Amino acid sequence: MLATAIESIETIIVDLPTIRPHKLAMHTMQNQTLVIIRVRCADGIEGIGESTTIGGLAYGNESPDSIKTNIDTHFAPLLIGQDSGNVNAAMLRLERSIRGNTFAKSGIETALLDAQGKRLGLPVSELLGGRVRDALPVAWTLASGDTGKDIAEAEKMLDLRRHRIFKLKIGAGEVNRDLAHVIAIKKALGDRASVRVDVNQAWDEAVALRACRILGTNGIDLIEQPISRNNRAGMVRLNAMSPAPIMADESIECVEDAFNLAREGAASVFALKIAKNGGPRAVLRTASIAEAAGIGLYGGTMLEGGLGTMASAHAFVTLNKLAWDTELFGPLLLTEDILSEPLVYRDFELHVPKTPGLGLSLDEERLAFFRRDKTSTAIHQA
């Protein structure tokens, strides 16, 4: 057996509470569920990763339960015994046999990259081509739905020097109330902060056209996924007519989607999410497509915990241009953590460690306390 062969893969569902309900157009989060992945190798190295989605099946085609089941049942038999040090070969082996399941693939790739970084004594960012920055500006989502509360929360974040980019989740309410809510917040914050909106596909094209014009003329910097991901022609029309840039998010469910959106001119900005592309390496392929087409980049999140957030960060610090910054605030939405040391947010930025792998380790006691099943489920080599 290879010294670096994969010996076992363990998946652990973890439920963590959030600081407040987090409202999206299609779902309101009351807590967040993570799938933690541990890949143990014959040389004693362990890689850790995370697969996290939002709202069960309300957001996409994968849920925490399906991610765990599919990794245990379908991924593990393909990977156990394979060379953990050849991340490319391992992921291609999965691609040949398993369609979709990008969230699960992202967590596996993260764990393999973490293991290889630890083995070589290199941060994951160096395995991905080399960092060009050490920290990333981070947006904060204002999602209470109450204008006064959201303004107060934004002011607090500015005072703490934690965030000066704010995204508002709208679309679930009546459109005129949503617009008034956003415009009032922008007026209160003025030039001290960037204000953006995320509609999560909630509007039809006619509503979106009017709303985008109003938002753009009132100083809103960016409008994320205003209409259905399936209405690509409508996205093209909106992108041509809106005074504020249109960002594609749900429209990008794989690297091929990014290519088609770029070809058709359906968005001026792409939200990069490792989970929806299939891992840190895959999301950089989407970034390359965007850069070649002159499309701006934004580092997105699926509201992951620390592991998933840092996996994204290691990819994003390698990008030459990240004009629209990031929203890697997922761990700040949680009241509890399963890491030995929390991520470092300071002076409006997330700081990315230079230690081997992801630069993170699990707190075993807290992991045991918050895991859903309370028992080990590692899949070993036969």
PDB file of N, CA and C in Angstrom, residues 6 9 11 37 51 62 66-82 90-91 93-95 97-109 278 379:
ATOM      1  N   ILE A   6      -5.314   6.634   1.256  1.00  0.00           N
ATOM      2  CA  ILE A   6      -6.449   6.963   2.122  1.00  0.00           C
ATOM      3  C   ILE A   6      -6.887   5.697   2.853  1.00  0.00           C
ATOM      4  N   ILE A   9     -12.486   7.361   5.780  1.00  0.00           N
ATOM      5  CA  ILE A   9     -13.190   8.634   5.611  1.00  0.00           C
ATOM      6  C   ILE A   9     -14.356   8.646   6.599  1.00  0.00           C
ATOM      7  N   THR A  11     -17.609  10.996   8.120  1.00  0.00           N
ATOM      8  CA  THR A  11     -18.487  12.161   7.969  1.00  0.00           C
ATOM      9  C   THR A  11     -19.273  12.366   9.251  1.00  0.00           C
ATOM     10  N   ILE A  37     -15.786  16.428   7.458  1.00  0.00           N
ATOM     11  CA  ILE A  37     -15.192  15.273   6.781  1.00  0.00           C
ATOM     12  C   ILE A  37     -13.757  15.101   7.277  1.00  0.00           C
ATOM     13  N   SER A  51     -18.618  20.297   4.275  1.00  0.00           N
ATOM     14  CA  SER A  51     -19.648  20.486   3.241  1.00  0.00           C
ATOM     15  C   SER A  51     -20.880  21.061   3.918  1.00  0.00           C
ATOM     16  N   GLU A  62     -28.691  19.307  -2.641  1.00  0.00           N
ATOM     17  CA  GLU A  62     -28.031  18.521  -1.604  1.00  0.00           C
ATOM     18  C   GLU A  62     -28.441  19.030  -0.225  1.00  0.00           C
ATOM     19  N   SER A  66     -28.067  14.030   2.812  1.00  0.00           N
ATOM     20  CA  SER A  66     -27.677  13.409   1.544  1.00  0.00           C
ATOM     21  C   SER A  66     -26.166  13.466   1.346  1.00  0.00           C
ATOM     22  N   ILE A  67     -25.551  14.552   1.781  1.00  0.00           N
ATOM     23  CA  ILE A  67     -24.097  14.674   1.669  1.00  0.00           C
ATOM     24  C   ILE A  67     -23.415  13.547   2.442  1.00  0.00           C
ATOM     25  N   LYS A  68     -23.834  13.353   3.688  1.00  0.00           N
ATOM     26  CA  LYS A  68     -23.244  12.293   4.505  1.00  0.00           C
ATOM     27  C   LYS A  68     -23.485  10.914   3.886  1.00  0.00           C
ATOM     28  N   THR A  69     -24.718  10.639   3.515  1.00  0.00           N
ATOM     29  CA  THR A  69     -25.052   9.327   2.946  1.00  0.00           C
ATOM     30  C   THR A  69     -24.268   9.055   1.673  1.00  0.00           C
ATOM     31  N   ASN A  70     -24.183  10.039   0.800  1.00  0.00           N
ATOM     32  CA  ASN A  70     -23.496   9.818  -0.472  1.00  0.00           C
ATOM     33  C   ASN A  70     -21.992   9.664  -0.300  1.00  0.00           C
ATOM     34  N   ILE A  71     -21.400  10.422   0.610  1.00  0.00           N
ATOM     35  CA  ILE A  71     -19.962  10.241   0.860  1.00  0.00           C
ATOM     36  C   ILE A  71     -19.705   8.858   1.449  1.00  0.00           C
ATOM     37  N   ASP A  72     -20.496   8.479   2.453  1.00  0.00           N
ATOM     38  CA  ASP A  72     -20.297   7.175   3.096  1.00  0.00           C
ATOM     39  C   ASP A  72     -20.524   6.016   2.133  1.00  0.00           C
ATOM     40  N   THR A  73     -21.555   6.140   1.306  1.00  0.00           N
ATOM     41  CA  THR A  73     -21.975   5.010   0.466  1.00  0.00           C
ATOM     42  C   THR A  73     -21.280   4.960  -0.888  1.00  0.00           C
ATOM     43  N   HIS A  74     -21.051   6.122  -1.500  1.00  0.00           N
ATOM     44  CA  HIS A  74     -20.566   6.158  -2.878  1.00  0.00           C
ATOM     45  C   HIS A  74     -19.147   6.719  -3.018  1.00  0.00           C
ATOM     46  N   PHE A  75     -18.820   7.778  -2.269  1.00  0.00           N
ATOM     47  CA  PHE A  75     -17.498   8.391  -2.400  1.00  0.00           C
ATOM     48  C   PHE A  75     -16.412   7.526  -1.769  1.00  0.00           C
ATOM     49  N   ALA A  76     -16.656   7.091  -0.525  1.00  0.00           N
ATOM     50  CA  ALA A  76     -15.615   6.392   0.229  1.00  0.00           C
ATOM     51  C   ALA A  76     -15.080   5.147  -0.485  1.00  0.00           C
ATOM     52  N   PRO A  77     -15.949   4.273  -1.037  1.00  0.00           N
ATOM     53  CA  PRO A  77     -15.410   3.095  -1.727  1.00  0.00           C
ATOM     54  C   PRO A  77     -14.509   3.442  -2.922  1.00  0.00           C
ATOM     55  N   LEU A  78     -14.772   4.580  -3.566  1.00  0.00           N
ATOM     56  CA  LEU A  78     -13.940   4.996  -4.690  1.00  0.00           C
ATOM     57  C   LEU A  78     -12.594   5.551  -4.237  1.00  0.00           C
ATOM     58  N   LEU A  79     -12.539   6.106  -3.031  1.00  0.00           N
ATOM     59  CA  LEU A  79     -11.347   6.821  -2.584  1.00  0.00           C
ATOM     60  C   LEU A  79     -10.436   6.008  -1.680  1.00  0.00           C
ATOM     61  N   ILE A  80     -10.993   5.129  -0.876  1.00  0.00           N
ATOM     62  CA  ILE A  80     -10.164   4.380   0.069  1.00  0.00           C
ATOM     63  C   ILE A  80      -9.169   3.508  -0.693  1.00  0.00           C
ATOM     64  N   GLY A  81      -7.915   3.617  -0.278  1.00  0.00           N
ATOM     65  CA  GLY A  81      -6.826   2.939  -0.962  1.00  0.00           C
ATOM     66  C   GLY A  81      -6.140   3.774  -2.023  1.00  0.00           C
ATOM     67  N   GLN A  82      -6.751   4.900  -2.414  1.00  0.00           N
ATOM     68  CA  GLN A  82      -6.153   5.791  -3.413  1.00  0.00           C
ATOM     69  C   GLN A  82      -5.114   6.697  -2.764  1.00  0.00           C
ATOM     70  N   ALA A  90      -7.512  11.875  -7.499  1.00  0.00           N
ATOM     71  CA  ALA A  90      -8.612  11.461  -6.630  1.00  0.00           C
ATOM     72  C   ALA A  90      -9.919  12.122  -7.041  1.00  0.00           C
ATOM     73  N   MET A  91      -9.876  13.422  -7.340  1.00  0.00           N
ATOM     74  CA  MET A  91     -11.091  14.133  -7.707  1.00  0.00           C
ATOM     75  C   MET A  91     -11.568  13.726  -9.100  1.00  0.00           C
ATOM     76  N   ARG A  93     -11.260  10.765 -10.305  1.00  0.00           N
ATOM     77  CA  ARG A  93     -11.876   9.454 -10.084  1.00  0.00           C
ATOM     78  C   ARG A  93     -13.331   9.638  -9.650  1.00  0.00           C
ATOM     79  N   LEU A  94     -13.583  10.609  -8.790  1.00  0.00           N
ATOM     80  CA  LEU A  94     -14.960  10.897  -8.381  1.00  0.00           C
ATOM     81  C   LEU A  94     -15.779  11.430  -9.547  1.00  0.00           C
ATOM     82  N   GLU A  95     -15.191  12.346 -10.318  1.00  0.00           N
ATOM     83  CA  GLU A  95     -15.918  12.954 -11.431  1.00  0.00           C
ATOM     84  C   GLU A  95     -16.364  11.912 -12.454  1.00  0.00           C
ATOM     85  N   SER A  97     -17.309   8.912 -11.931  1.00  0.00           N
ATOM     86  CA  SER A  97     -18.330   7.987 -11.432  1.00  0.00           C
ATOM     87  C   SER A  97     -19.533   8.658 -10.778  1.00  0.00           C
ATOM     88  N   ILE A  98     -19.398   9.936 -10.378  1.00  0.00           N
ATOM     89  CA  ILE A  98     -20.457  10.591  -9.600  1.00  0.00           C
ATOM     90  C   ILE A  98     -20.825  11.913 -10.257  1.00  0.00           C
ATOM     91  N   ARG A  99     -22.086  12.060 -10.652  1.00  0.00           N
ATOM     92  CA  ARG A  99     -22.576  13.292 -11.249  1.00  0.00           C
ATOM     93  C   ARG A  99     -22.972  14.278 -10.149  1.00  0.00           C
ATOM     94  N   GLY A 100     -22.786  15.555 -10.418  1.00  0.00           N
ATOM     95  CA  GLY A 100     -23.229  16.578  -9.477  1.00  0.00           C
ATOM     96  C   GLY A 100     -22.588  16.423  -8.114  1.00  0.00           C
ATOM     97  N   ASN A 101     -23.392  16.575  -7.061  1.00  0.00           N
ATOM     98  CA  ASN A 101     -22.910  16.433  -5.683  1.00  0.00           C
ATOM     99  C   ASN A 101     -21.703  17.333  -5.422  1.00  0.00           C
ATOM    100  N   THR A 102     -21.808  18.578  -5.877  1.00  0.00           N
ATOM    101  CA  THR A 102     -20.662  19.481  -5.767  1.00  0.00           C
ATOM    102  C   THR A 102     -20.345  19.864  -4.324  1.00  0.00           C
ATOM    103  N   PHE A 103     -21.371  19.928  -3.473  1.00  0.00           N
ATOM    104  CA  PHE A 103     -21.119  20.264  -2.070  1.00  0.00           C
ATOM    105  C   PHE A 103     -20.290  19.162  -1.418  1.00  0.00           C
ATOM    106  N   ALA A 104     -20.675  17.923  -1.648  1.00  0.00           N
ATOM    107  CA  ALA A 104     -19.926  16.792  -1.098  1.00  0.00           C
ATOM    108  C   ALA A 104     -18.517  16.753  -1.673  1.00  0.00           C
ATOM    109  N   LYS A 105     -18.379  16.968  -2.967  1.00  0.00           N
ATOM    110  CA  LYS A 105     -17.059  16.955  -3.593  1.00  0.00           C
ATOM    111  C   LYS A 105     -16.170  18.057  -3.043  1.00  0.00           C
ATOM    112  N   SER A 106     -16.754  19.220  -2.774  1.00  0.00           N
ATOM    113  CA  SER A 106     -15.971  20.330  -2.237  1.00  0.00           C
ATOM    114  C   SER A 106     -15.374  19.976  -0.874  1.00  0.00           C
ATOM    115  N   GLY A 107     -16.170  19.353  -0.010  1.00  0.00           N
ATOM    116  CA  GLY A 107     -15.669  18.963   1.305  1.00  0.00           C
ATOM    117  C   GLY A 107     -14.563  17.934   1.213  1.00  0.00           C
ATOM    118  N   ILE A 108     -14.708  16.966   0.302  1.00  0.00           N
ATOM    119  CA  ILE A 108     -13.672  15.955   0.098  1.00  0.00           C
ATOM    120  C   ILE A 108     -12.393  16.600  -0.422  1.00  0.00           C
ATOM    121  N   GLU A 109     -12.519  17.456  -1.434  1.00  0.00           N
ATOM    122  CA  GLU A 109     -11.323  18.102  -1.983  1.00  0.00           C
ATOM    123  C   GLU A 109     -10.623  18.945  -0.926  1.00  0.00           C
ATOM    124  N   GLY A 278     -17.635  22.591  -6.703  1.00  0.00           N
ATOM    125  CA  GLY A 278     -17.051  21.281  -6.463  1.00  0.00           C
ATOM    126  C   GLY A 278     -15.709  21.307  -5.781  1.00  0.00           C
ATOM    127  N   ILE A 379     -15.555   5.174   7.567  1.00  0.00           N
ATOM    128  CA  ILE A 379     -15.527   4.084   6.594  1.00  0.00           C
ATOM    129  C   ILE A 379     -14.064   3.726   6.351  1.00  0.00           C
TER     130      ILE A 379
END
